[in-house]
Coordinates of C-alpha atoms in Angstrom, one line a residue:
M1 CA -10.2 4.0 -6.5
T2 CA -10.2 2.7 -2.6
G3 CA -12.6 -0.4 -3.1
A4 CA -12.3 -1.2 -6.9
A5 CA -11.2 -4.8 -7.7
L6 CA -9.5 -3.2 -11.0
T7 CA -8.9 -0.1 -13.1
L8 CA -10.6 -0.6 -16.3
Y9 CA -9.1 1.5 -19.1
T10 CA -11.7 2.5 -21.6
T11 CA -13.4 5.1 -24.3
P12 CA -16.7 6.5 -24.5
W13 CA -16.5 5.0 -27.9
C14 CA -15.4 1.6 -27.2
G15 CA -18.0 -1.3 -28.0
Y16 CA -16.1 -3.6 -26.0
C17 CA -15.7 -1.8 -23.4
H18 CA -19.2 -1.0 -23.1
R19 CA -19.8 -5.4 -22.7
L20 CA -17.2 -5.8 -20.4
K21 CA -18.3 -3.3 -17.9
M22 CA -22.3 -4.5 -18.4
A23 CA -21.1 -7.9 -17.8
L24 CA -18.5 -6.6 -14.3
K25 CA -21.6 -4.8 -12.9
V26 CA -23.8 -7.6 -13.5
S27 CA -21.2 -9.9 -11.7
G28 CA -20.8 -7.5 -8.8
I29 CA -17.4 -6.9 -9.6
S30 CA -16.9 -3.6 -8.3
Y31 CA -14.0 -1.1 -11.1
H32 CA -12.4 2.7 -11.5
E33 CA -13.5 3.6 -15.1
V34 CA -10.4 5.8 -16.6
D35 CA -11.5 7.3 -20.0
I36 CA -8.2 7.7 -21.9
E37 CA -9.3 10.1 -23.8
Q38 CA -9.3 11.9 -21.1
D39 CA -6.1 11.1 -19.6
P40 CA -2.9 11.6 -21.0
A41 CA -1.0 9.5 -18.8
A42 CA -3.3 7.0 -18.4
A43 CA -2.7 7.0 -22.4
E44 CA 0.8 6.0 -22.2
F45 CA 0.5 3.4 -19.8
V46 CA -2.2 1.8 -21.4
G47 CA 0.5 2.2 -24.9
S48 CA 3.4 0.9 -22.7
V49 CA 1.9 -2.7 -21.4
N50 CA 0.1 -3.2 -25.3
G51 CA 3.0 -3.1 -27.4
G52 CA 2.5 0.8 -27.8
A53 CA -1.4 0.6 -28.9
R54 CA -3.7 2.1 -27.0
T55 CA -6.0 -0.5 -26.9
V56 CA -9.1 -0.8 -24.9
P57 CA -10.8 -2.0 -22.7
T58 CA -7.2 -2.6 -20.8
V59 CA -7.7 -3.9 -17.4
K60 CA -5.0 -3.8 -14.6
F61 CA -5.8 -5.5 -11.4
T62 CA -4.2 -4.5 -7.9
D63 CA -1.1 -6.5 -8.2
G64 CA 0.0 -4.3 -11.3
S65 CA -1.4 -7.2 -13.9
T66 CA -3.3 -6.3 -16.9
L67 CA -5.3 -8.0 -19.1
T68 CA -6.0 -6.6 -22.4
N69 CA -9.7 -6.6 -24.0
P70 CA -10.6 -9.6 -21.6
D71 CA -14.1 -11.5 -21.4
V72 CA -15.7 -11.1 -18.0
S73 CA -14.3 -14.9 -17.3
Q74 CA -10.9 -13.9 -17.8
V75 CA -11.2 -10.9 -15.7
K76 CA -13.3 -13.3 -12.7
A77 CA -9.9 -16.4 -13.3
K78 CA -7.9 -13.6 -12.8
L79 CA -9.4 -12.1 -9.6
A80 CA -9.7 -15.8 -7.9
E81 CA -6.1 -16.7 -8.8
M82 CA -5.2 -13.6 -6.6
G83 CA -7.5 -14.0 -3.5
T84 CA -9.8 -11.4 -4.2
G85 CA -12.6 -12.7 -6.4

């Protein structure tokens, strides 16, 4: 995860995840992707920040804050707020 601006929790079948990954790539924002179907601890984390729902995409920033199903402008705004975007 070194050098990644954020952690992106996804599943392979999630269309919203694919859309966000493309937008992050186009924007030059680095991320570490975690498939919650392959990582039970990640699935538990996602559920813990989404009221028990394993909603993806969920983004975790280096300050520990999260966004659920954000668009790229929300991600950019949070990174700018943190001084890393």
